[in-house]
Tab-separated table of C-alpha atoms and ligand atoms in Angstrom:
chain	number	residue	atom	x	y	z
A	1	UNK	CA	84.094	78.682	79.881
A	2	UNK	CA	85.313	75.315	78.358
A	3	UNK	CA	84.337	72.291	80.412
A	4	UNK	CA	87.192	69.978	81.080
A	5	UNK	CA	86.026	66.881	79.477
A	6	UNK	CA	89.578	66.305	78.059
A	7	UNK	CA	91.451	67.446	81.294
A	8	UNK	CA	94.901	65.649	81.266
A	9	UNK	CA	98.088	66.409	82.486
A	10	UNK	CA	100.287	64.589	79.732
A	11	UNK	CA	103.044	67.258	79.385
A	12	UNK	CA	104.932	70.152	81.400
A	13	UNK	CA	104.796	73.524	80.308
A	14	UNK	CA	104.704	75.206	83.888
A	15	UNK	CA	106.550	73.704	86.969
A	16	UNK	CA	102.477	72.519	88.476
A	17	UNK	CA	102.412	70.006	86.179
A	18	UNK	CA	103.934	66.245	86.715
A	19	UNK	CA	102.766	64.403	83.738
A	20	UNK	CA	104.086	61.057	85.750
A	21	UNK	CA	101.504	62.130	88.805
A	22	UNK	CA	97.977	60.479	88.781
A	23	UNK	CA	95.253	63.211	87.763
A	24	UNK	CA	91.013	62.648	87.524
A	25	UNK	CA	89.382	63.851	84.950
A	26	UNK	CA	86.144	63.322	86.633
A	27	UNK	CA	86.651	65.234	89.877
A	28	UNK	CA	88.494	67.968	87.285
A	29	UNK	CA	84.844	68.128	85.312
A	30	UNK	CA	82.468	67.968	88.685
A	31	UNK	CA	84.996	70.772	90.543
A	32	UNK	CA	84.389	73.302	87.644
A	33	UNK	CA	80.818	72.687	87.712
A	34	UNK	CA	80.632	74.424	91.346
A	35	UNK	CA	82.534	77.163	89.667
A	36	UNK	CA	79.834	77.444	87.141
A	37	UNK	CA	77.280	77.394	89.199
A	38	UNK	CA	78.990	79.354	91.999
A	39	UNK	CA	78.929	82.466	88.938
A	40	UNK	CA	74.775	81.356	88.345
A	41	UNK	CA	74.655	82.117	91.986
A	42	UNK	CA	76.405	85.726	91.537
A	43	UNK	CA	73.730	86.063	88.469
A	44	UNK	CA	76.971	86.141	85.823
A	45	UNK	CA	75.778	84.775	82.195
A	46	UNK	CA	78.094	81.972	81.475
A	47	UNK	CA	78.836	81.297	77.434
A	48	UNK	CA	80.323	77.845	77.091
A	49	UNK	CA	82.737	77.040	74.122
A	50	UNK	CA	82.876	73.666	72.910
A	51	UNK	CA	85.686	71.705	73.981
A	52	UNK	CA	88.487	69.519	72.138
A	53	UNK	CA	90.108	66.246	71.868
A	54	UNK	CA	93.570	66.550	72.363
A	55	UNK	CA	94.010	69.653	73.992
A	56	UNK	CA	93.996	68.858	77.911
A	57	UNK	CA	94.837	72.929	78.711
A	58	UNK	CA	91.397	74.483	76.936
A	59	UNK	CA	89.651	74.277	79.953
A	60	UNK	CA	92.145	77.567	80.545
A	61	UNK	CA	89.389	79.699	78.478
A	62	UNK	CA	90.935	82.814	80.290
A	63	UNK	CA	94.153	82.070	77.447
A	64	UNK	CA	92.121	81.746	73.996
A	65	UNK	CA	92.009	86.126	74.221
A	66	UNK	CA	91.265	89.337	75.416
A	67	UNK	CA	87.922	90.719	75.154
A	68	UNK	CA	87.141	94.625	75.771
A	69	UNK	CA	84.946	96.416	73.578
A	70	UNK	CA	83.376	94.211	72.202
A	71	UNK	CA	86.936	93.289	70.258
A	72	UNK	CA	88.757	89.980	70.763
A	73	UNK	CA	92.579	90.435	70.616
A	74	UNK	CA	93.349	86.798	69.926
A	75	UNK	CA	95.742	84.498	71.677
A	76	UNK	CA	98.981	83.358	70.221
A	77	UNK	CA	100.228	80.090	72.532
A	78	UNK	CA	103.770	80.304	73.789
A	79	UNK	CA	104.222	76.739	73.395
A	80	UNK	CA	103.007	74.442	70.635
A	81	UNK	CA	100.899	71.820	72.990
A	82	UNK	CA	98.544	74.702	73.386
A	83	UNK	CA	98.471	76.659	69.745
A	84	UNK	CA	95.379	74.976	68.389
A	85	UNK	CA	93.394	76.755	71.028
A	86	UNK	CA	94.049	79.731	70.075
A	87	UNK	CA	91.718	79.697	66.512
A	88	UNK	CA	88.931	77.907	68.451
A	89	UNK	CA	88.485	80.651	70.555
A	90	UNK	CA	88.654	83.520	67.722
A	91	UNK	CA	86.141	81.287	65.748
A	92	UNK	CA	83.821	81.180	69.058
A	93	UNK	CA	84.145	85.123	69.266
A	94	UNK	CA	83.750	85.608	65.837
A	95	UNK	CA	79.941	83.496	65.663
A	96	UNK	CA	79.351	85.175	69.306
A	97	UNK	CA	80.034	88.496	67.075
A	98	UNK	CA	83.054	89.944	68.185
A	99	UNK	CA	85.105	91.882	66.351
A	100	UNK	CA	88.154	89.983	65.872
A	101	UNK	CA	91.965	91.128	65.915
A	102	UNK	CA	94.459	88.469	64.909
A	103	UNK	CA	97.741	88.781	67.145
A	104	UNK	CA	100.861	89.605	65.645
A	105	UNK	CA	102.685	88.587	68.832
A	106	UNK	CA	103.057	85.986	71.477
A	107	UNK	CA	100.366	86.258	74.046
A	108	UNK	CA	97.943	84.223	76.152
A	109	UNK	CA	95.038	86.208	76.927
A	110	UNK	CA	93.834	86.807	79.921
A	111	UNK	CA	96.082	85.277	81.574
A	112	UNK	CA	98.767	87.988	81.188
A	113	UNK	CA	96.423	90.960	80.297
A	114	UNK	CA	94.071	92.197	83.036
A	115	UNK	CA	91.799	95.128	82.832
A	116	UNK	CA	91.976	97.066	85.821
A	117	UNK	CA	89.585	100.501	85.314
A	118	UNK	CA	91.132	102.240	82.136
A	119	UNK	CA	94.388	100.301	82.488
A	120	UNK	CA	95.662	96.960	80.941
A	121	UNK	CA	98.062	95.299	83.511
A	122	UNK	CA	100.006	93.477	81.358
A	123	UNK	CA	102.883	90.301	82.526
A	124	UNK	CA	105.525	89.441	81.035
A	125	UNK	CA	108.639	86.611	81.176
A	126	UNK	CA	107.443	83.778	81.299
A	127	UNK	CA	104.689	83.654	78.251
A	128	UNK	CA	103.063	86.801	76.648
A	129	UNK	CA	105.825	88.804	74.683
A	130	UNK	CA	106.135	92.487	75.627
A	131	UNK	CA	105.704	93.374	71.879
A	132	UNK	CA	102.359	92.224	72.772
A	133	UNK	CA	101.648	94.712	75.085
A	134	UNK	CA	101.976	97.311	72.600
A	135	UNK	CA	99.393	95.569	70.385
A	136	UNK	CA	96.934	94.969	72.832
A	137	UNK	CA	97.354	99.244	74.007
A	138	UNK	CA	96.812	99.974	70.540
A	139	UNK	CA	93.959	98.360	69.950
A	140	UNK	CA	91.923	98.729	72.943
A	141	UNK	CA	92.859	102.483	73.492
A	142	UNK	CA	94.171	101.897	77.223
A	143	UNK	CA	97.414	102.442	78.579
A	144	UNK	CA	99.345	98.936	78.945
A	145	UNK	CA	101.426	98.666	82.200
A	146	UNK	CA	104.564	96.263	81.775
A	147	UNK	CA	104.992	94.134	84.852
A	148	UNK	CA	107.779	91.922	85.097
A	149	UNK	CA	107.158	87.987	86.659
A	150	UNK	CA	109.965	86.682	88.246
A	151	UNK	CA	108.809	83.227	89.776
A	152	UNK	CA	108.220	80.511	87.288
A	153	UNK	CA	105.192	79.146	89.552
A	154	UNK	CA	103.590	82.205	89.042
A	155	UNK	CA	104.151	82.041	84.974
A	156	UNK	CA	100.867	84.495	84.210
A	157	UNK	CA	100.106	87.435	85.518
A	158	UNK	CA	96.600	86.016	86.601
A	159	UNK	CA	98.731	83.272	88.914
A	160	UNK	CA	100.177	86.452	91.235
A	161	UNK	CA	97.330	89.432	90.748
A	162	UNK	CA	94.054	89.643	90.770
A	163	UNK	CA	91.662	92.586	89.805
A	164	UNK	CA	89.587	93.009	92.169
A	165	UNK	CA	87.720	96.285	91.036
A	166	UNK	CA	88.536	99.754	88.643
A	167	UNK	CA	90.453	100.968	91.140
A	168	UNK	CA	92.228	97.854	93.279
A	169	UNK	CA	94.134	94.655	93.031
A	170	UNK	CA	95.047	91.758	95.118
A	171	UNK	CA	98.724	90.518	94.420
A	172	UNK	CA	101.611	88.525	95.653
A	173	UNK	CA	104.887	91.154	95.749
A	174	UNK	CA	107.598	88.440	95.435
A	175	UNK	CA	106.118	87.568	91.958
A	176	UNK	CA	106.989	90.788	90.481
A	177	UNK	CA	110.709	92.350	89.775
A	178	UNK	CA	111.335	94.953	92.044
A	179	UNK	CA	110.576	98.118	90.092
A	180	UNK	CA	106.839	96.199	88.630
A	181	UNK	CA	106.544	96.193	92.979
A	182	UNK	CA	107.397	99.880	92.700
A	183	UNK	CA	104.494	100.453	89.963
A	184	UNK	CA	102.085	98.294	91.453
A	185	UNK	CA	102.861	100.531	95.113
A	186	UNK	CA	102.224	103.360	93.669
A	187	UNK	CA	99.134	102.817	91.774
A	188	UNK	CA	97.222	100.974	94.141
A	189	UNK	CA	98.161	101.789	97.506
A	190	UNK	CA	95.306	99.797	99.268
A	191	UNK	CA	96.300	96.532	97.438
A	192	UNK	CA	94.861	93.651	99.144
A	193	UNK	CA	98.338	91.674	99.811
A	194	UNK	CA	98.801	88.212	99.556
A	195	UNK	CA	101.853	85.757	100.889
A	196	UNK	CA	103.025	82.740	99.725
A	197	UNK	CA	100.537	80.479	101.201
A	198	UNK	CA	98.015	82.031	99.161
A	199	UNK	CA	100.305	81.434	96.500
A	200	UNK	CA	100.874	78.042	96.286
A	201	UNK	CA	97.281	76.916	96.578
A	202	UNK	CA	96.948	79.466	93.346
A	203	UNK	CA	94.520	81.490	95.706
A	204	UNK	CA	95.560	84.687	93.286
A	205	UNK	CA	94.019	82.971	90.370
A	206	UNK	CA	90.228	84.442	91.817
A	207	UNK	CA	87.532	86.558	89.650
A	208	UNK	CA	85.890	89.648	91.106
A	209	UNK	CA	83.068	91.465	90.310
A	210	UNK	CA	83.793	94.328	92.194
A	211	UNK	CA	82.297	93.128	95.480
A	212	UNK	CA	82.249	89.203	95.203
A	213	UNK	CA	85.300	87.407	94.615
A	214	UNK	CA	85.850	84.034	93.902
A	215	UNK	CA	88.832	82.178	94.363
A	216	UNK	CA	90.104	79.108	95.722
A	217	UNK	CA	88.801	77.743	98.952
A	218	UNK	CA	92.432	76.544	100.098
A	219	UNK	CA	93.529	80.328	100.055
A	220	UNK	CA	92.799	81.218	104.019
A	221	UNK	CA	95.076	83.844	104.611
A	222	UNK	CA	93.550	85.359	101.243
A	223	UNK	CA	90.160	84.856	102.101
A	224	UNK	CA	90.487	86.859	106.040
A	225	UNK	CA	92.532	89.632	104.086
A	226	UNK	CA	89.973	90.133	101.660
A	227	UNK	CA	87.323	90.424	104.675
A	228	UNK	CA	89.092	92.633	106.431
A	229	UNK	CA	89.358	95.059	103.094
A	230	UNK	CA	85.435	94.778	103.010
A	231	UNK	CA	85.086	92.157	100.134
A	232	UNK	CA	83.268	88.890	99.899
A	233	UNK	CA	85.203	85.698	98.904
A	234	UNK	CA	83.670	83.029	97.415
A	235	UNK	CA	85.586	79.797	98.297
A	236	UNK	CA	85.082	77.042	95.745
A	237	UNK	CA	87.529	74.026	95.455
A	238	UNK	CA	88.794	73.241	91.959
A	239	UNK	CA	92.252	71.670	93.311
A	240	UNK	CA	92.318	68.913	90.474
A	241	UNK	CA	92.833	72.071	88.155
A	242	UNK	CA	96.067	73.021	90.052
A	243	UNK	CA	97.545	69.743	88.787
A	244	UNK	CA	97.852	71.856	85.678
A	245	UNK	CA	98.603	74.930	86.833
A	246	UNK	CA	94.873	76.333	86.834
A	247	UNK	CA	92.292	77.908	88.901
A	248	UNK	CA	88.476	79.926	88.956
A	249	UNK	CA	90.548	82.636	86.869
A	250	UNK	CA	92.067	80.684	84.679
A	251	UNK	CA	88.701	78.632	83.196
A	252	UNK	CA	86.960	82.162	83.287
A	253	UNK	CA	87.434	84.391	79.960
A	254	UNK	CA	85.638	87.926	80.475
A	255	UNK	CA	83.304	89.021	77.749
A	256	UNK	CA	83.270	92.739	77.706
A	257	UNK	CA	80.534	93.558	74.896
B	1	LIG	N1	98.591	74.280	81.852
B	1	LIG	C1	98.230	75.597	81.444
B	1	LIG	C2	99.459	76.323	80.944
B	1	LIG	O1	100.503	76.167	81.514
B	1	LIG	C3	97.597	76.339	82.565
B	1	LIG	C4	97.062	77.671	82.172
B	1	LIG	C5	96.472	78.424	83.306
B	1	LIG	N2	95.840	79.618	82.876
B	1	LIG	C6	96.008	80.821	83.403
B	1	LIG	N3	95.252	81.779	82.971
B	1	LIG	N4	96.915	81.077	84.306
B	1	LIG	O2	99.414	77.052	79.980
Protein backbone atom coordinates (compact mmCIF):
# COMPACT_ATOMS: atom_id res chain seq x y z
CA UNK A 1 0.00 0.00 0.00
CA UNK A 2 1.17 3.62 -0.81
CA UNK A 3 -0.16 6.21 1.61
CA UNK A 4 -1.71 9.16 -0.08
CA UNK A 5 0.41 11.90 1.13
CA UNK A 6 0.42 13.44 -2.42
CA UNK A 7 -3.35 12.70 -3.14
CA UNK A 8 -4.52 15.33 -5.75
CA UNK A 9 -6.90 15.38 -8.31
CA UNK A 10 -5.07 17.81 -10.86
CA UNK A 11 -5.97 15.97 -14.12
CA UNK A 12 -8.73 13.59 -15.76
CA UNK A 13 -7.89 10.34 -16.92
CA UNK A 14 -11.27 8.56 -15.89
CA UNK A 15 -14.72 10.37 -15.97
CA UNK A 16 -14.49 10.40 -11.48
CA UNK A 17 -12.18 12.89 -11.66
CA UNK A 18 -13.01 16.90 -11.85
CA UNK A 19 -9.69 18.48 -11.48
CA UNK A 20 -11.83 21.98 -11.03
CA UNK A 21 -13.75 20.15 -7.84
CA UNK A 22 -12.28 20.83 -4.30
CA UNK A 23 -10.49 17.53 -2.96
CA UNK A 24 -8.63 16.98 0.85
CA UNK A 25 -5.71 15.49 1.01
CA UNK A 26 -6.00 15.10 4.67
CA UNK A 27 -9.32 13.26 4.97
CA UNK A 28 -7.80 11.20 1.65
CA UNK A 29 -4.61 10.17 4.10
CA UNK A 30 -6.81 9.58 7.54
CA UNK A 31 -9.67 7.46 5.29
CA UNK A 32 -6.93 4.97 4.07
CA UNK A 33 -5.60 4.63 7.43
CA UNK A 34 -9.00 2.77 8.54
CA UNK A 35 -8.34 0.69 5.51
CA UNK A 36 -5.01 -0.19 6.87
CA UNK A 37 -5.94 -0.88 9.94
CA UNK A 38 -9.30 -2.44 9.00
CA UNK A 39 -6.65 -5.34 7.09
CA UNK A 40 -4.46 -5.33 10.83
CA UNK A 41 -7.83 -6.23 12.14
CA UNK A 42 -8.31 -9.24 9.49
CA UNK A 43 -4.49 -10.14 10.61
CA UNK A 44 -3.28 -9.28 6.70
CA UNK A 45 0.61 -8.13 6.72
CA UNK A 46 0.59 -4.79 5.10
CA UNK A 47 4.08 -3.80 3.07
CA UNK A 48 4.06 -0.07 2.50
CA UNK A 49 5.94 1.45 -0.58
CA UNK A 50 7.23 4.79 -0.31
CA UNK A 51 5.30 7.37 -1.89
CA UNK A 52 6.09 10.28 -4.53
CA UNK A 53 5.94 13.87 -5.24
CA UNK A 54 4.15 14.46 -8.21
CA UNK A 55 2.27 11.51 -8.76
CA UNK A 56 -1.29 12.13 -7.05
CA UNK A 57 -2.61 8.39 -8.53
CA UNK A 58 0.23 6.06 -6.54
CA UNK A 59 -1.88 5.69 -3.79
CA UNK A 60 -3.59 3.14 -6.61
CA UNK A 61 -0.77 0.45 -5.50
CA UNK A 62 -3.24 -2.22 -6.97
CA UNK A 63 -1.78 -0.56 -10.73
CA UNK A 64 2.20 -0.65 -10.16
CA UNK A 65 1.74 -4.91 -11.09
CA UNK A 66 0.71 -8.25 -10.79
CA UNK A 67 2.13 -10.44 -8.27
CA UNK A 68 1.60 -14.43 -8.33
CA UNK A 69 4.34 -16.65 -7.68
CA UNK A 70 6.35 -14.88 -6.25
CA UNK A 71 6.85 -12.99 -9.92
CA UNK A 72 5.91 -9.34 -10.50
CA UNK A 73 4.57 -8.78 -14.07
CA UNK A 74 5.16 -5.05 -14.09
CA UNK A 75 2.79 -2.27 -14.96
CA UNK A 76 2.98 -0.27 -18.11
CA UNK A 77 0.59 3.12 -17.50
CA UNK A 78 -1.93 3.78 -20.22
CA UNK A 79 -1.50 7.35 -19.87
CA UNK A 80 1.66 9.36 -19.26
CA UNK A 81 0.45 11.25 -15.82
CA UNK A 82 0.79 7.84 -14.31
CA UNK A 83 4.05 6.08 -16.13
CA UNK A 84 6.58 6.95 -13.48
CA UNK A 85 4.78 4.61 -11.16
CA UNK A 86 5.22 1.95 -12.86
CA UNK A 87 9.39 1.51 -12.14
CA UNK A 88 8.77 2.44 -8.47
CA UNK A 89 6.82 -0.40 -7.97
CA UNK A 90 9.18 -3.02 -9.93
CA UNK A 91 12.10 -1.44 -7.88
CA UNK A 92 9.93 -2.07 -4.53
CA UNK A 93 9.36 -5.80 -5.74
CA UNK A 94 12.64 -6.24 -6.82
CA UNK A 95 14.38 -5.18 -2.97
CA UNK A 96 11.13 -7.09 -1.48
CA UNK A 97 12.72 -10.04 -3.79
CA UNK A 98 10.46 -10.69 -6.41
CA UNK A 99 11.25 -11.96 -9.43
CA UNK A 100 10.66 -9.31 -11.84
CA UNK A 101 9.10 -9.43 -15.50
CA UNK A 102 9.26 -6.18 -17.42
CA UNK A 103 5.93 -5.71 -19.56
CA UNK A 104 6.08 -5.64 -23.12
CA UNK A 105 2.52 -4.30 -23.26
CA UNK A 106 0.10 -1.80 -21.92
CA UNK A 107 -1.27 -2.86 -18.61
CA UNK A 108 -2.16 -1.60 -15.14
CA UNK A 109 -1.91 -4.30 -12.77
CA UNK A 110 -4.26 -5.31 -10.70
CA UNK A 111 -6.53 -3.31 -11.68
CA UNK A 112 -7.37 -5.21 -14.90
CA UNK A 113 -5.85 -8.66 -13.92
CA UNK A 114 -7.57 -10.57 -11.10
CA UNK A 115 -6.72 -13.98 -9.90
CA UNK A 116 -9.67 -15.92 -9.41
CA UNK A 117 -8.52 -19.83 -8.35
CA UNK A 118 -6.29 -20.99 -11.38
CA UNK A 119 -7.72 -18.28 -13.65
CA UNK A 120 -6.55 -14.67 -14.52
CA UNK A 121 -9.73 -12.54 -15.25
CA UNK A 122 -8.36 -10.20 -17.34
CA UNK A 123 -10.31 -6.43 -18.64
CA UNK A 124 -9.88 -4.85 -21.33
CA UNK A 125 -11.01 -1.32 -23.33
CA UNK A 126 -10.48 1.10 -21.50
CA UNK A 127 -6.62 0.62 -20.18
CA UNK A 128 -4.73 -2.78 -20.15
CA UNK A 129 -4.09 -3.92 -23.87
CA UNK A 130 -5.32 -7.43 -24.72
CA UNK A 131 -1.75 -8.25 -25.99
CA UNK A 132 -1.24 -8.05 -22.39
CA UNK A 133 -3.27 -10.72 -21.51
CA UNK A 134 -1.26 -13.05 -23.41
CA UNK A 135 1.87 -11.96 -21.52
CA UNK A 136 0.58 -12.11 -18.24
CA UNK A 137 -0.94 -16.17 -19.26
CA UNK A 138 2.42 -16.88 -20.29
CA UNK A 139 4.15 -16.04 -17.57
CA UNK A 140 2.13 -17.04 -14.71
CA UNK A 141 1.02 -20.44 -16.28
CA UNK A 142 -2.88 -19.68 -15.87
CA UNK A 143 -5.39 -19.41 -18.38
CA UNK A 144 -6.23 -15.54 -19.06
CA UNK A 145 -10.01 -14.87 -19.59
CA UNK A 146 -10.65 -11.72 -21.93
CA UNK A 147 -13.51 -9.67 -20.60
CA UNK A 148 -14.65 -6.82 -22.42
CA UNK A 149 -15.60 -3.24 -20.27
CA UNK A 150 -18.04 -1.31 -21.82
CA UNK A 151 -18.79 1.66 -19.33
CA UNK A 152 -16.09 4.22 -19.07
CA UNK A 153 -16.94 4.67 -15.16
CA UNK A 154 -16.07 1.32 -14.71
CA UNK A 155 -12.51 1.78 -16.73
CA UNK A 156 -10.73 -1.41 -14.72
CA UNK A 157 -11.84 -4.50 -14.30
CA UNK A 158 -11.42 -4.08 -10.41
CA UNK A 159 -14.18 -0.97 -10.72
CA UNK A 160 -17.08 -3.75 -11.92
CA UNK A 161 -15.75 -7.35 -10.34
CA UNK A 162 -14.54 -8.40 -7.47
CA UNK A 163 -12.94 -11.83 -6.47
CA UNK A 164 -14.36 -12.86 -3.83
CA UNK A 165 -12.82 -16.47 -3.44
CA UNK A 166 -11.15 -19.51 -5.96
CA UNK A 167 -14.26 -20.28 -7.02
CA UNK A 168 -16.70 -16.90 -6.98
CA UNK A 169 -16.99 -13.30 -7.96
CA UNK A 170 -19.07 -10.35 -7.23
CA UNK A 171 -19.74 -8.17 -10.45
CA UNK A 172 -21.84 -5.55 -12.04
CA UNK A 173 -23.34 -7.24 -15.58
CA UNK A 174 -23.90 -3.90 -17.42
CA UNK A 175 -20.07 -3.31 -17.21
CA UNK A 176 -19.24 -6.13 -19.37
CA UNK A 177 -20.10 -6.65 -23.34
CA UNK A 178 -22.61 -9.08 -23.69
CA UNK A 179 -20.72 -12.26 -24.57
CA UNK A 180 -17.83 -11.32 -21.32
CA UNK A 181 -21.74 -11.56 -19.39
CA UNK A 182 -22.04 -14.89 -21.19
CA UNK A 183 -18.45 -16.09 -19.81
CA UNK A 184 -18.78 -14.69 -16.55
CA UNK A 185 -22.60 -16.79 -16.41
CA UNK A 186 -21.21 -19.63 -17.11
CA UNK A 187 -18.25 -19.83 -14.95
CA UNK A 188 -19.59 -18.64 -11.88
CA UNK A 189 -23.11 -19.31 -11.64
CA UNK A 190 -23.52 -18.20 -7.92
CA UNK A 191 -22.00 -14.72 -8.67
CA UNK A 192 -22.84 -12.38 -6.01
CA UNK A 193 -24.64 -9.59 -8.34
CA UNK A 194 -24.36 -6.12 -7.97
CA UNK A 195 -26.58 -3.01 -9.55
CA UNK A 196 -25.75 0.25 -10.26
CA UNK A 197 -26.03 1.73 -6.91
CA UNK A 198 -23.29 -0.35 -5.85
CA UNK A 199 -21.66 0.92 -8.75
CA UNK A 200 -21.46 4.35 -8.47
CA UNK A 201 -20.29 4.49 -4.88
CA UNK A 202 -17.35 2.07 -6.47
CA UNK A 203 -18.74 -0.60 -3.93
CA UNK A 204 -17.11 -3.33 -6.59
CA UNK A 205 -13.72 -1.96 -5.90
CA UNK A 206 -13.72 -4.42 -2.35
CA UNK A 207 -10.84 -7.08 -1.32
CA UNK A 208 -11.76 -10.54 -0.10
CA UNK A 209 -10.08 -13.00 1.65
CA UNK A 210 -12.28 -15.64 0.99
CA UNK A 211 -14.67 -15.00 3.88
CA UNK A 212 -14.14 -11.22 4.82
CA UNK A 213 -14.63 -8.67 2.34
CA UNK A 214 -13.96 -5.24 2.44
CA UNK A 215 -15.39 -2.69 0.44
CA UNK A 216 -16.93 0.55 0.61
CA UNK A 217 -19.33 1.40 3.35
CA UNK A 218 -21.68 3.46 0.86
CA UNK A 219 -22.30 0.09 -1.09
CA UNK A 220 -25.75 -1.11 0.85
CA UNK A 221 -27.33 -3.07 -1.62
CA UNK A 222 -23.74 -4.80 -1.93
CA UNK A 223 -23.21 -5.23 1.53
CA UNK A 224 -27.11 -7.23 2.24
CA UNK A 225 -26.26 -9.30 -1.03
CA UNK A 226 -23.08 -10.35 0.19
CA UNK A 227 -24.88 -11.44 3.62
CA UNK A 228 -27.32 -13.18 2.16
CA UNK A 229 -24.50 -15.32 0.03
CA UNK A 230 -22.91 -16.06 3.55
CA UNK A 231 -19.96 -13.52 3.43
CA UNK A 232 -18.84 -10.83 5.79
CA UNK A 233 -18.44 -7.21 4.50
CA UNK A 234 -16.31 -4.97 5.97
CA UNK A 235 -17.64 -1.39 5.43
CA UNK A 236 -14.91 1.23 5.60
CA UNK A 237 -15.37 4.79 4.09
CA UNK A 238 -12.57 6.01 1.83
CA UNK A 239 -15.03 8.37 -0.33
CA UNK A 240 -12.25 11.16 -0.77
CA UNK A 241 -10.51 8.33 -2.92
CA UNK A 242 -13.55 8.19 -5.31
CA UNK A 243 -12.73 11.78 -6.27
CA UNK A 244 -10.11 9.94 -8.27
CA UNK A 245 -11.66 7.13 -9.28
CA UNK A 246 -10.35 4.80 -6.32
CA UNK A 247 -11.38 2.53 -3.64
CA UNK A 248 -10.12 -0.41 -0.74
CA UNK A 249 -9.15 -2.40 -4.07
CA UNK A 250 -7.58 -0.04 -5.76
CA UNK A 251 -4.80 1.12 -2.81
CA UNK A 252 -4.46 -2.74 -2.13
CA UNK A 253 -1.71 -4.64 -4.39
CA UNK A 254 -1.74 -8.54 -3.50
CA UNK A 255 1.59 -10.10 -2.74
CA UNK A 256 1.40 -13.69 -3.68
CA UNK A 257 4.98 -15.09 -2.53
N1 LIG B 1 -7.02 7.94 -11.00
C1 LIG B 1 -6.59 6.59 -11.18
C2 LIG B 1 -6.64 6.23 -12.64
O1 LIG B 1 -7.55 6.63 -13.31
C3 LIG B 1 -7.44 5.67 -10.37
C4 LIG B 1 -6.96 4.26 -10.39
C5 LIG B 1 -7.83 3.34 -9.62
N2 LIG B 1 -7.27 2.04 -9.53
C6 LIG B 1 -7.90 0.90 -9.78
N3 LIG B 1 -7.28 -0.21 -9.52
N4 LIG B 1 -9.10 0.85 -10.31
O2 LIG B 1 -5.78 5.55 -13.16
Amino acid sequence: MCRPTYFAVTYRINPWMDPSAPYDTSLAISQWETLVQAYDQLGHKVEFIDPLPGLPDMVFAANGGTVIDGKMYTAQFRHAERADEAPAYRDWAERAGFEVQEAKHVNEGEGDLLLAGEFLLAGTGFRTAHAAHLEAQELFGRPAIALQLVDPRFYHLDTALTVLSQNNIAYLPEAFSPGSQQILRKLFPDAVIANEEDGVVLGLNAVSDGHNVVLPVQAKHLQQALKDSGYNPIPVDVSELRLAGGGPKCCTLELRS
